[in-house]
Structures are given as structure tokens and as C-alpha cells.
Tab-separated table of C-alpha atoms in Angstrom:
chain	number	residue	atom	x	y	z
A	1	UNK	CA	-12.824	-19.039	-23.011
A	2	UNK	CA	-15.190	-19.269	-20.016
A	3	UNK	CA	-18.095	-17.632	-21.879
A	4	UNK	CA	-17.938	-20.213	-25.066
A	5	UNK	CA	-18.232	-24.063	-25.095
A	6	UNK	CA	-14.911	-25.406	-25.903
A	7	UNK	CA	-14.790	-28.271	-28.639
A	8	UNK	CA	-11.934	-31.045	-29.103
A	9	UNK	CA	-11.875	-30.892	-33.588
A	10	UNK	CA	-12.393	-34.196	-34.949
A	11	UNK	CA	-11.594	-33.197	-38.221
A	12	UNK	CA	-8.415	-30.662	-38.119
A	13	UNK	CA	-7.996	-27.649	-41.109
A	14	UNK	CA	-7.190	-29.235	-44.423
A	15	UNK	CA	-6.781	-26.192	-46.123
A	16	UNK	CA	-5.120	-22.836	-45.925
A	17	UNK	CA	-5.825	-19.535	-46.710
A	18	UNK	CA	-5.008	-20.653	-50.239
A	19	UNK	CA	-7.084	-23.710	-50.375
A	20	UNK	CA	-4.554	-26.136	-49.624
A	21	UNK	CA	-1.792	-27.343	-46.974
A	22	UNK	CA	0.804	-29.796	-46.994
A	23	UNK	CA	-1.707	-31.838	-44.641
A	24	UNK	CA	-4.098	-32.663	-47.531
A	25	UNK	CA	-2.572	-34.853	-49.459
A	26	UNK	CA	-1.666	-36.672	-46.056
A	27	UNK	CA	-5.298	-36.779	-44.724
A	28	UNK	CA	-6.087	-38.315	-48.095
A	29	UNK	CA	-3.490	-41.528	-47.443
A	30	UNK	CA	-4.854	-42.167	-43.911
A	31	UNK	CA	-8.898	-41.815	-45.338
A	32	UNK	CA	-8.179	-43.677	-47.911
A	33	UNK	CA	-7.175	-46.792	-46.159
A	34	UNK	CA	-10.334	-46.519	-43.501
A	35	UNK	CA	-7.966	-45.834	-40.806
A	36	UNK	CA	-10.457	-42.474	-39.801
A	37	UNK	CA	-13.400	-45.774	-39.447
A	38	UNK	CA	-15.014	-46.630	-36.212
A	39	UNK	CA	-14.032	-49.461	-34.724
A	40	UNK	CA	-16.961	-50.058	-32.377
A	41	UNK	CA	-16.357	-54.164	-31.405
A	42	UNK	CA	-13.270	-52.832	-29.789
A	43	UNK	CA	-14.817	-50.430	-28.062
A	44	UNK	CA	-17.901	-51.917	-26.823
A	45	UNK	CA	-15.793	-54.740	-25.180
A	46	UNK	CA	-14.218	-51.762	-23.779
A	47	UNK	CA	-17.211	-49.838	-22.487
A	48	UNK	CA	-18.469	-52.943	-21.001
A	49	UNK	CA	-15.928	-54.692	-19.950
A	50	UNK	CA	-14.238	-51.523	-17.869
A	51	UNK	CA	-17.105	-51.075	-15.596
A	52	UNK	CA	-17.153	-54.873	-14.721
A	53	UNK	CA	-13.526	-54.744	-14.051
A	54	UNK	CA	-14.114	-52.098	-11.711
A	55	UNK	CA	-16.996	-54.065	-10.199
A	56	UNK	CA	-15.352	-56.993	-9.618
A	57	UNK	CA	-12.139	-55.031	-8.190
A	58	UNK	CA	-14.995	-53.220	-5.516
A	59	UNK	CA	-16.203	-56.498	-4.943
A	60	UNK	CA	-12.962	-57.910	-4.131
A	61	UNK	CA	-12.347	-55.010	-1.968
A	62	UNK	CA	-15.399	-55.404	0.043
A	63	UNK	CA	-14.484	-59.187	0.469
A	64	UNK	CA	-11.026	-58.890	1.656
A	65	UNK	CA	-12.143	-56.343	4.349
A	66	UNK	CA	-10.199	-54.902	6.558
A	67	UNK	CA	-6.264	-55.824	6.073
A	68	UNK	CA	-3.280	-54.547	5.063
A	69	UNK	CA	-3.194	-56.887	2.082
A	70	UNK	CA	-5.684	-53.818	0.868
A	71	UNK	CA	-2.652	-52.115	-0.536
A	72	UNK	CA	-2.717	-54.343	-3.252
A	73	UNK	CA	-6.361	-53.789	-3.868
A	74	UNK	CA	-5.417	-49.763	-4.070
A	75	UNK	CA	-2.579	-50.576	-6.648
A	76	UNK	CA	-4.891	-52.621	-8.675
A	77	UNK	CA	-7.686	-49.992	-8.499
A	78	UNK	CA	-5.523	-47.331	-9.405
A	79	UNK	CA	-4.296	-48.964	-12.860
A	80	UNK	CA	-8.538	-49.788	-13.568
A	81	UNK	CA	-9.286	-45.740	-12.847
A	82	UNK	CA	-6.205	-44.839	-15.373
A	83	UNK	CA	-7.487	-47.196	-18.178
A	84	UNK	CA	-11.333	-45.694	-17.766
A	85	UNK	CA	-9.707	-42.526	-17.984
A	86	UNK	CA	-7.741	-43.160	-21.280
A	87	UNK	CA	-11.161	-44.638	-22.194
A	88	UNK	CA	-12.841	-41.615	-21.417
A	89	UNK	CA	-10.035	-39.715	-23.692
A	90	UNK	CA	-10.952	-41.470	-26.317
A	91	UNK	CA	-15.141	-40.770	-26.097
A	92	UNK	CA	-14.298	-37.225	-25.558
A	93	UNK	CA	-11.917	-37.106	-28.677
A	94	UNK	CA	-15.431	-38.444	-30.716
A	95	UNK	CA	-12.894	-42.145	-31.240
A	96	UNK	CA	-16.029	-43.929	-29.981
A	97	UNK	CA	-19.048	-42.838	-31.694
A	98	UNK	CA	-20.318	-40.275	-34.539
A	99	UNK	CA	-22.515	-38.962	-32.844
A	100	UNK	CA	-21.509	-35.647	-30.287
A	101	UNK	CA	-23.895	-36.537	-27.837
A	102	UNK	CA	-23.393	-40.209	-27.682
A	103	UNK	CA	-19.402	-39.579	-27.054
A	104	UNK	CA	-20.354	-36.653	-24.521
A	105	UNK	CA	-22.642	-39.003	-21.890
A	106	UNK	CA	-19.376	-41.238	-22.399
A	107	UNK	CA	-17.135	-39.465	-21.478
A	108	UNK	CA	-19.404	-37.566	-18.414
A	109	UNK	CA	-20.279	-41.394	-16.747
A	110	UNK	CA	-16.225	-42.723	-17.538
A	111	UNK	CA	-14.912	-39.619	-16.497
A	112	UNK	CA	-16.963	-37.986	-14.017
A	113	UNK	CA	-18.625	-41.204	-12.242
A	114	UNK	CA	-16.261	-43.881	-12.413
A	115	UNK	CA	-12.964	-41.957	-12.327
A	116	UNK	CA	-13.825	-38.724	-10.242
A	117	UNK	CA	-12.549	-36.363	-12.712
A	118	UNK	CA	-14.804	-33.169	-14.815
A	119	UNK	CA	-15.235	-33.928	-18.369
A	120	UNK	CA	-15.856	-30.042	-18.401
A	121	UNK	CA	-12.669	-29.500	-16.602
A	122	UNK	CA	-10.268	-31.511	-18.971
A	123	UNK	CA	-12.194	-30.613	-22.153
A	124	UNK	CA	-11.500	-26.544	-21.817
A	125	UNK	CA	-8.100	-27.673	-21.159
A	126	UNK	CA	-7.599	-30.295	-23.676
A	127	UNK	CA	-8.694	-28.272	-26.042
A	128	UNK	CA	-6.620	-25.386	-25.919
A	129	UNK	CA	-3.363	-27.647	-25.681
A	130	UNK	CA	-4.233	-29.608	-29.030
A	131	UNK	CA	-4.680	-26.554	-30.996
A	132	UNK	CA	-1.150	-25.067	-29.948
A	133	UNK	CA	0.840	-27.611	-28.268
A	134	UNK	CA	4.085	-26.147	-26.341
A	135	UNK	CA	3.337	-22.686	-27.401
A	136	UNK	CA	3.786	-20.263	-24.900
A	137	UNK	CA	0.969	-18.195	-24.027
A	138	UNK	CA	-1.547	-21.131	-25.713
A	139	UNK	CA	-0.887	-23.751	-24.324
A	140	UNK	CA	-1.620	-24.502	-20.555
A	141	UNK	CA	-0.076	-27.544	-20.274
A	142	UNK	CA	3.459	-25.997	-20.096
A	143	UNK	CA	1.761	-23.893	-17.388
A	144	UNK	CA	2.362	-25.960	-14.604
A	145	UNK	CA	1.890	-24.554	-10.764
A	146	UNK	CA	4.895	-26.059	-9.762
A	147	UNK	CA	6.870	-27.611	-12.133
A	148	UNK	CA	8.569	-24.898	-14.893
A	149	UNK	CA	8.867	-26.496	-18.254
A	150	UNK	CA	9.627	-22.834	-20.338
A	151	UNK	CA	12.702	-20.595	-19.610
A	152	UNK	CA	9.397	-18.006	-19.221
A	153	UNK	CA	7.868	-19.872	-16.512
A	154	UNK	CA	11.595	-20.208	-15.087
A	155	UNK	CA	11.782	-16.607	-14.430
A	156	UNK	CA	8.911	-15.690	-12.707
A	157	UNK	CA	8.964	-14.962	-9.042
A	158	UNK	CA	7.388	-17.169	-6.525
A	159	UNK	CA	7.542	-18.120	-3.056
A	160	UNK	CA	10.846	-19.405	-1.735
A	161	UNK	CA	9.326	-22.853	-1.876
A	162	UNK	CA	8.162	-23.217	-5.196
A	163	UNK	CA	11.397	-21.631	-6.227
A	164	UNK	CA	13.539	-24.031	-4.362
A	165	UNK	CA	11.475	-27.175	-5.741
A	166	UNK	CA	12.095	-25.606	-9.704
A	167	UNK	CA	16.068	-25.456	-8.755
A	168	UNK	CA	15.552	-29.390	-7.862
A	169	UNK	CA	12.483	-30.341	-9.885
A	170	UNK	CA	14.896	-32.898	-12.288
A	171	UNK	CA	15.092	-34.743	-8.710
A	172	UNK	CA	11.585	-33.905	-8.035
A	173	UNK	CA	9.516	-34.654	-10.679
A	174	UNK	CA	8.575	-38.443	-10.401
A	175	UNK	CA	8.097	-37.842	-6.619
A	176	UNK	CA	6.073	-34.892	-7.026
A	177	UNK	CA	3.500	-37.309	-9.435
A	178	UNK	CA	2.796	-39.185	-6.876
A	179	UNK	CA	0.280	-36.147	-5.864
A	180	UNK	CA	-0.847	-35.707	-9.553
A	181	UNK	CA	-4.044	-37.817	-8.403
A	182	UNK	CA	-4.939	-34.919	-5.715
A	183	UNK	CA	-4.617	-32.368	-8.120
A	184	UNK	CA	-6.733	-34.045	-10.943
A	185	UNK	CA	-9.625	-34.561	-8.560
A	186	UNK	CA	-9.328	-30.523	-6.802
A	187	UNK	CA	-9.011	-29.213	-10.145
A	188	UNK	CA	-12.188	-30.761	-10.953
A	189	UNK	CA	-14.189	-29.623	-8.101
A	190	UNK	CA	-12.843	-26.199	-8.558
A	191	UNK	CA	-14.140	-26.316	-12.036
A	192	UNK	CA	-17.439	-27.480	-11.988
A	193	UNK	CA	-18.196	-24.943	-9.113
A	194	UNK	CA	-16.288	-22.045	-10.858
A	195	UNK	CA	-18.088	-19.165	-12.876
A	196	UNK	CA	-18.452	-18.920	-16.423
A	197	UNK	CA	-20.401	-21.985	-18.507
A	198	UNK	CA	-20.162	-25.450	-17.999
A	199	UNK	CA	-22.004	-27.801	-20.466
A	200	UNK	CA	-24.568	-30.004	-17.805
A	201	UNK	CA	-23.193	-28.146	-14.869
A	202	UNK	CA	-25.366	-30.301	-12.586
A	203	UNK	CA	-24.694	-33.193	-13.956
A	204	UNK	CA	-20.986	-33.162	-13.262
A	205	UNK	CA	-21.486	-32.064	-9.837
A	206	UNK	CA	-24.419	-34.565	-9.352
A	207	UNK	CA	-21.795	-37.571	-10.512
A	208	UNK	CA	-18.636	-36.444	-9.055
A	209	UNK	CA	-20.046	-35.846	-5.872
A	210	UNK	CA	-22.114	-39.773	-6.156
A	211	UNK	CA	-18.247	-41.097	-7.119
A	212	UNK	CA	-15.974	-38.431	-4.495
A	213	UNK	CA	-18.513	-39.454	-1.222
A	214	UNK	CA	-19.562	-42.925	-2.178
A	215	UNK	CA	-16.173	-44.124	-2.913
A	216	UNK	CA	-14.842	-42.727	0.662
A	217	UNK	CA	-17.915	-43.411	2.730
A	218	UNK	CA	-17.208	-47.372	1.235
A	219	UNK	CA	-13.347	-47.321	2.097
A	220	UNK	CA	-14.002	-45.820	5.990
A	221	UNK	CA	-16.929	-48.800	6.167
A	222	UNK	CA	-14.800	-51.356	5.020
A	223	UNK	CA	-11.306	-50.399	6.665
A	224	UNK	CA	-10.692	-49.194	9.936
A	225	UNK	CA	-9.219	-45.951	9.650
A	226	UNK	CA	-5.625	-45.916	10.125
A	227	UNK	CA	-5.623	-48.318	6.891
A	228	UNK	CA	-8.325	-46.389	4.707
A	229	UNK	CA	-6.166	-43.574	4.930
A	230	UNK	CA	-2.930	-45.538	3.518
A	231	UNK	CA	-5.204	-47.340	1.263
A	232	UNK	CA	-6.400	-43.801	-0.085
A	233	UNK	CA	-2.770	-42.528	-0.364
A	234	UNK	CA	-1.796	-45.469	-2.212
A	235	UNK	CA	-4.737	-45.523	-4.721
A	236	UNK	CA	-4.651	-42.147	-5.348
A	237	UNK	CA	-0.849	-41.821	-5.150
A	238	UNK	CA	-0.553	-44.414	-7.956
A	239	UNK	CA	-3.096	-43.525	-9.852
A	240	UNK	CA	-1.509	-39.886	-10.122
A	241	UNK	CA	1.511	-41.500	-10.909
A	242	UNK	CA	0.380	-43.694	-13.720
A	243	UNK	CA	-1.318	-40.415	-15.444
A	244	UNK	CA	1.969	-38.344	-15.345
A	245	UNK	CA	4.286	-41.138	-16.591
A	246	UNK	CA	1.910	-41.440	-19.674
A	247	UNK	CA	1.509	-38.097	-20.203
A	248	UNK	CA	4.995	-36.440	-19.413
A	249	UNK	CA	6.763	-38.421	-22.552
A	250	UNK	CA	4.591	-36.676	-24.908
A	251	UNK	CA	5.532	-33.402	-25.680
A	252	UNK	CA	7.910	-32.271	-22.577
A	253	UNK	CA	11.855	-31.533	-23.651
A	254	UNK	CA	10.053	-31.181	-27.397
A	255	UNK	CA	10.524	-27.237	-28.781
A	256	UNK	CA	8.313	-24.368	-26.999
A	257	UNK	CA	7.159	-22.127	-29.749
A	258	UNK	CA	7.456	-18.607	-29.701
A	259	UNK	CA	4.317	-16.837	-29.269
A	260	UNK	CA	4.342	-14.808	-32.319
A	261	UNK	CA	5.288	-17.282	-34.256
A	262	UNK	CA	2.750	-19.267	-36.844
A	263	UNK	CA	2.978	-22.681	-37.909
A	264	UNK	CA	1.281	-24.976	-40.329
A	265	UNK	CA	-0.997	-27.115	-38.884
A	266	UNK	CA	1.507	-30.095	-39.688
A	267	UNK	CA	4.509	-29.007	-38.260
A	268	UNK	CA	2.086	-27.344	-35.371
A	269	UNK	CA	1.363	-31.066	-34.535
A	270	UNK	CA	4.478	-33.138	-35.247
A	271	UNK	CA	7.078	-30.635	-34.368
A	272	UNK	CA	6.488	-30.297	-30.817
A	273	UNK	CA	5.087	-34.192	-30.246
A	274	UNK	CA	6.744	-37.294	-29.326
A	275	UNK	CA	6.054	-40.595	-29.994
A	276	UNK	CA	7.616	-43.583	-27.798
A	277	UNK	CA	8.148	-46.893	-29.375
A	278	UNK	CA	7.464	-50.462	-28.380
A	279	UNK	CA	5.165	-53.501	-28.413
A	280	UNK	CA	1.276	-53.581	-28.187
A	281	UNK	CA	1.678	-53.899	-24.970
A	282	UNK	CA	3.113	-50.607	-24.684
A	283	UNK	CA	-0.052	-49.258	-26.840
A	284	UNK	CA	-2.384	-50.733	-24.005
A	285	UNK	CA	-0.260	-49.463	-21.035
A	286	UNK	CA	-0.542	-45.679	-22.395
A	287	UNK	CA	-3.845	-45.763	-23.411
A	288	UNK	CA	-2.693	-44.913	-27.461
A	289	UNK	CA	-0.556	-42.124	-26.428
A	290	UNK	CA	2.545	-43.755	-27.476
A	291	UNK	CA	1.358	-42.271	-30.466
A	292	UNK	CA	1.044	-38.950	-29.516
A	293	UNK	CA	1.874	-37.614	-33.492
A	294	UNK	CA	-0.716	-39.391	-34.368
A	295	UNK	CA	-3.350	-38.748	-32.379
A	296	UNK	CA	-2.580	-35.058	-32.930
A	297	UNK	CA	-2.849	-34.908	-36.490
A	298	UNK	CA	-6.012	-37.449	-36.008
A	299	UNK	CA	-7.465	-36.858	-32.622
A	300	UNK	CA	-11.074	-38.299	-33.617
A	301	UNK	CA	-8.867	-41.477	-35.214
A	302	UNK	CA	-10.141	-44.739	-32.938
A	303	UNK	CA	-6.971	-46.065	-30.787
A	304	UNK	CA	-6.475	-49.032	-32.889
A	305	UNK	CA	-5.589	-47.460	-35.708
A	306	UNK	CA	-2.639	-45.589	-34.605
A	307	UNK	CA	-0.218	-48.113	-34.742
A	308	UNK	CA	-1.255	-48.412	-38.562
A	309	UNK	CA	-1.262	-45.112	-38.857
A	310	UNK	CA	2.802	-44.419	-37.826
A	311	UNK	CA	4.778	-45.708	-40.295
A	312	UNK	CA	2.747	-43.582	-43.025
A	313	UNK	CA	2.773	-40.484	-40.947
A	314	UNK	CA	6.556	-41.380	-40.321
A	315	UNK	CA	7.303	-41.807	-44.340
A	316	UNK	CA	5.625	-38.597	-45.414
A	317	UNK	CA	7.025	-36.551	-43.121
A	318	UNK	CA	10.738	-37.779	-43.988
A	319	UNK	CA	9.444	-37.220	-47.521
A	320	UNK	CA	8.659	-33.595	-46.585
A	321	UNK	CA	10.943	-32.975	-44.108
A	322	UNK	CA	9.012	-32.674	-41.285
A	323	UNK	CA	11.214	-34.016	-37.950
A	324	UNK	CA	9.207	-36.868	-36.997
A	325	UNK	CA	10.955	-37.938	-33.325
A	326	UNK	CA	10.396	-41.659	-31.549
A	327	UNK	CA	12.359	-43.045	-28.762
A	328	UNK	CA	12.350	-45.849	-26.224
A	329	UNK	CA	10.221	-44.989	-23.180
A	330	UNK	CA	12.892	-44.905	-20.644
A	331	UNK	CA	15.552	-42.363	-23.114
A	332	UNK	CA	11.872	-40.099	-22.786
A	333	UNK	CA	11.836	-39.926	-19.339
A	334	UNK	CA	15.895	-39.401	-19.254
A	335	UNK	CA	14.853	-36.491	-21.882
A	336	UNK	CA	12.341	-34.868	-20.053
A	337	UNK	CA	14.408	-35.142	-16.618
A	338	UNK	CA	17.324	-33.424	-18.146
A	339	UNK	CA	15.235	-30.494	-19.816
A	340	UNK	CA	13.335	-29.749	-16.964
A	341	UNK	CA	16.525	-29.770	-14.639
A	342	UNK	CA	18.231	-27.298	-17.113
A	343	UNK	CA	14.855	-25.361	-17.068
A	344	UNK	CA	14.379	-25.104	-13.415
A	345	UNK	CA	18.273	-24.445	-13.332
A	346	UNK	CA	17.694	-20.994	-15.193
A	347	UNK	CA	19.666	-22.089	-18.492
A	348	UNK	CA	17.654	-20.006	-21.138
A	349	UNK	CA	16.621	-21.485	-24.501
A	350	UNK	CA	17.193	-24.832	-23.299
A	351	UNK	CA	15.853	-26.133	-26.658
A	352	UNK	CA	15.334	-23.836	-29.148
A	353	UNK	CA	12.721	-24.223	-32.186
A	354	UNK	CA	14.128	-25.584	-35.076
A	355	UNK	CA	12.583	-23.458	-37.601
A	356	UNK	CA	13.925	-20.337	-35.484
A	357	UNK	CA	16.928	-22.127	-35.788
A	358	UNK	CA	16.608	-22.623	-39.653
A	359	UNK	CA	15.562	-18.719	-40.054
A	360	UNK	CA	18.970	-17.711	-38.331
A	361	UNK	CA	20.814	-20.374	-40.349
A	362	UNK	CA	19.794	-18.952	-43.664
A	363	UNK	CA	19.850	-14.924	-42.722
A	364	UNK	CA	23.715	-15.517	-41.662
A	365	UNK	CA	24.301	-17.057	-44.866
């Protein structure tokens, strides 16, 4: 993977090896009523208006000076980096613009310079999990250093630590988020110096470094240190934080596949995703990935249009019998807590595939 620049497909397979899939006709619905159109009013207010809002929250910062009312200043800044980010999701999932290059610099300035994460980094992940999402050996986001979210991962042996925090990790998990912010910034820096080709190389490191130094040589000017370093651990502590509890909902406590098995690229995407329901608000708050079904079968589809987009996905999936699963945002989390505690407990086959579970059905009748 290394030696070839990963891509994020706009457009996924419409056909099989036959010429046809039971995605076509589906693809056809949502083109058909422009929800594939760019929607580039919403997103220019966006592009501008994100920066500013970080400007003015820098501003703010510098003007308070240094006081413990700061902390609120490091909550505030820590929702403004998660929203660039989700912004910068969307450039690098070509939402923004047509053109490949256009959505790249995007993505490089949101993600790189204003948030202090590699665009480099998140794209050879990103990639890999939307073309096989919970299947084992594919997907690295069910790879997690510390947290075991597969029976597999379960079983392998590790330090007495990390094997003592999977025992406890339903107890652990929302705490251990909190350091999520850490991890996204050292997993960039690892990346953008590791071997193996990076698409503008220099560039990343040139912006990442401008964003990692600049941003801590202005909190040690402005705060004495005792309070920079709460400051930081707040900010970065929330901002970790917000990222897992937007991501976790979407596809953890949802069925691993097998790796030999094969799926359509239909049930590939639906099967194994969640979606969480609620208001627009809710749609703003996660960034669009209260839609997560959606925005698998569609990544290149522009944020607004997902909430369009669900209620045809939902009907022609019933109609084809395709599980389509929603829930409340809360009964996700309560999900996800009580797979990963019977995960890290050493219960095997916590939740099994359903079409493994359909095979078995049918060969014992």
C-alpha cells in the first residue's frame, strides 16, 4: 500500500462481473434527483467562514490572556478544530469540488494547517476502511492498539497492561478518548516522516510543523505555564473526545466479516454501517456522519444531501432486503459499550454476520 497512492472512490462499482448489481438501479434513484450535485454556496460559507471562526476564537484567546477562564477558550477551540476536520472529510471525499486537485489543497490547508492532522495519513487509512468496512484483515479501523473490537484482536497476546485495559475497556472506552487527540496528531507525524510515498511529502511536513510549533509557541506566550499545559490537555483532550464520539457510533457492535468471505458492494456498505437518528442539529454536530449508510454507498455525495438521501436508501433496501439499522445516539453508544465489553471479555462471535447466519440457517434445513 506504501508504494501506490491511495484514492478515496467517488463513484463506487455499479456493475459486476456480469454487468450489473443490485446497486444500479439504486445509484440511478439518487442521480436522478441531483442528490450526487455540488452544492458549493454551502460550502463556500463553510470554507470561509471556518477559518474566521478560528480567527476570531485565536483572537479571543490572545485577548483574554493569561487566566484560568482559558479553559473555556480550549473547549471552544476544540469543537472549531473538530468541525474543520469534518470539513476537511468532506474535501478529501471530492463533496466540495470536481476537480481532484482543488479538493486535495483543501483538504492539505483544513487538515494539515488548521487542524494538525496528515491528509496523507488519514487518506491511506480512510481508504482502506471504506472499501471493506469491519472486515477482518481489511479493514484497520477494527485494528485498534488498545481497544479490541474483533474476538481476533481479543486473543492476541500483549503486555499485561494492554490486556488488563481490554478485560475493562466497556469501562474504559470514553475515558480512554479523551487521549484520541494525542494519537491523531503522533500518528500524523509518524506518517509524514515514515518510508514509502507520500503525495507532497514536504508540504505536509512544511504545514504541520507551521500549525504543531506555532500553535504551542502562541499558548506558552500567552499563558504562563502551569495553565498552558491544562489549557493544552483540555483542548486536545476534548477535541479527541469529540472525534471518537462521532466516529465510534458508526460501524462498532455492527457484524465483522469473515475474511474469506465476499460481499456485494451493497450489503458491503449497509450491512456493517450504522446510521443514528435525530434533528439537523444532530447532522451539524457529526459532521454528516449520522449518515454513515449513506455516505458509504455515496462518499463523493455533498453533506447536505444525506438527509435526502435516507429515506430512499432506507425504502430500497427494505424492498430488497438489505438490513438497513438506525438508532438514537445514546442506544449507539449503550451498543458499542456492551460489544466491546463482551469483546474484551473473551466471549467469541459476539455478533455474528448475518449472512453466515442465513448460510447455516438454510444448510440445516
Amino acid at each position: 500500500m506504501d508504494g501506490v497512492r491511495p484514492t478515496i472512490r467517488t463513484r463506487p462499482r455499479e456493475s459486476g462481473t456480469h454487468g450489473s448489481s443490485p446497486f444500479t438501479e439504486l445509484a440511478q434513484q439518487v442521480r436522478d434527483r441531483g442528490l450526487l450535485r455540488r452544492r458549493y454556496g454551502y460550502y463556500w460559507s463553510k470554507l470561509v467562514g471556518a477559518p474566521l471562526m478560528l480567527a476570531v476564537c485565536l483572537g479571543a484567546f490572545v485577548w483574554i490572556g493569561d487566566t484560568w477562564w482559558q479553559l473555556f477558550t480550549a473547549a471552544v477551540l476544540a469543537i472549531v478544530f473538530t468541525q474543520i476536520a469534518f470539513l476537511g472529510h468532506d474535501a478529501a471525499h471530492r463533496q466540495i469540488f470536481v476537480s481532484g486537485r482543488w479538493n486535495d489543497w483543501i483538504s492539505l490547508v483544513l487538515g494539515d494547517l488548521l487542524v494538525g492532522m496528515s491528509y496523507g495519513w488519514w487518506q491511506h487509512k480512510h481508504t482502506r476502511h471504506h472499501a471493506n468496512p469491519n472486515k477482518l484483515g481489511s479493514d484497520p479501523d477494527i485494528e485498534l492498539p488498545v481497544i479490541a473490537v474483533t474476538a481476533e484482536t481479543a486473543a492476541q497476546q500483549h503486555t499485561p497492561l494492554i490486556t488488563w485495559m481490554r478485560a475493562h475497556q466497556g469501562v474504559l472506552f470514553f475515558p480512554i478518548l479523551f487521549l484520541e487527540g494525542i494519537s491523531l496528531h503522533a500518528s500524523s507525524v509518524r506518517r509524514v516522516f515514515a518510508r514509502g510515498r507520500l503525495e507532497r511529502r514536504w508540504v505536509e511536513i512544511t504545514f504541520l510543523a507551521l500549525r504543531m510549533v506555532g500553535y504551542l509557541v502562541l499558548v506558552f506566550i500567552v499563558l504562563s505555564p502551569g495553565i498552558a499545559f491544562v489549557f493544552l490537555s483540555v483542548q486536545l483532550g476534548l477535541f479527541g473526545f469529540y472525534m471518537g464520539v462521532s466516529f465510534a457510533p458508526n460501524h462498532k457492535g455492527m457484524p465483522v466479516v469473515p475474511r474469506e468471505m465476499k460481499l456485494d458492494f451493497l450489503r458491503r456498505q449497509v450491512m456493517m454501517s450504522r446510521n443514528i437518528r435525530g434533528a439537523r442539529f444532530l447532522d451539524i454536530a457529526m459532521g454528516g456522519l449520522n449518515y454513515q449508510i449513506e455516505h458509504h454507498l455515496f462518499p463523493s455525495m455533498p453533506r447536505p444531501h444525506l438527509r435526502r438521501a435516507a429515506p430512499i436508501i432506507a425504502d430500497y433496501c427494505r424492498a430488497h432486503d438489505v438490513p438497513y439499522t438506525e438508532t438514537g445516539l445514546f442506544a449507539s453508544y449503550a451498543i458499542v459499550i456492551r460489544y466491546i465489553n463482551r469483546v474484551g471479555l473473551g466471549e467469541r462471535d459476539v455478533f455474528t454476520c448475518p449472512l453466515i447466519e442465513q448460510r447455516a440457517h438454510l444448510t440445516a434445513n
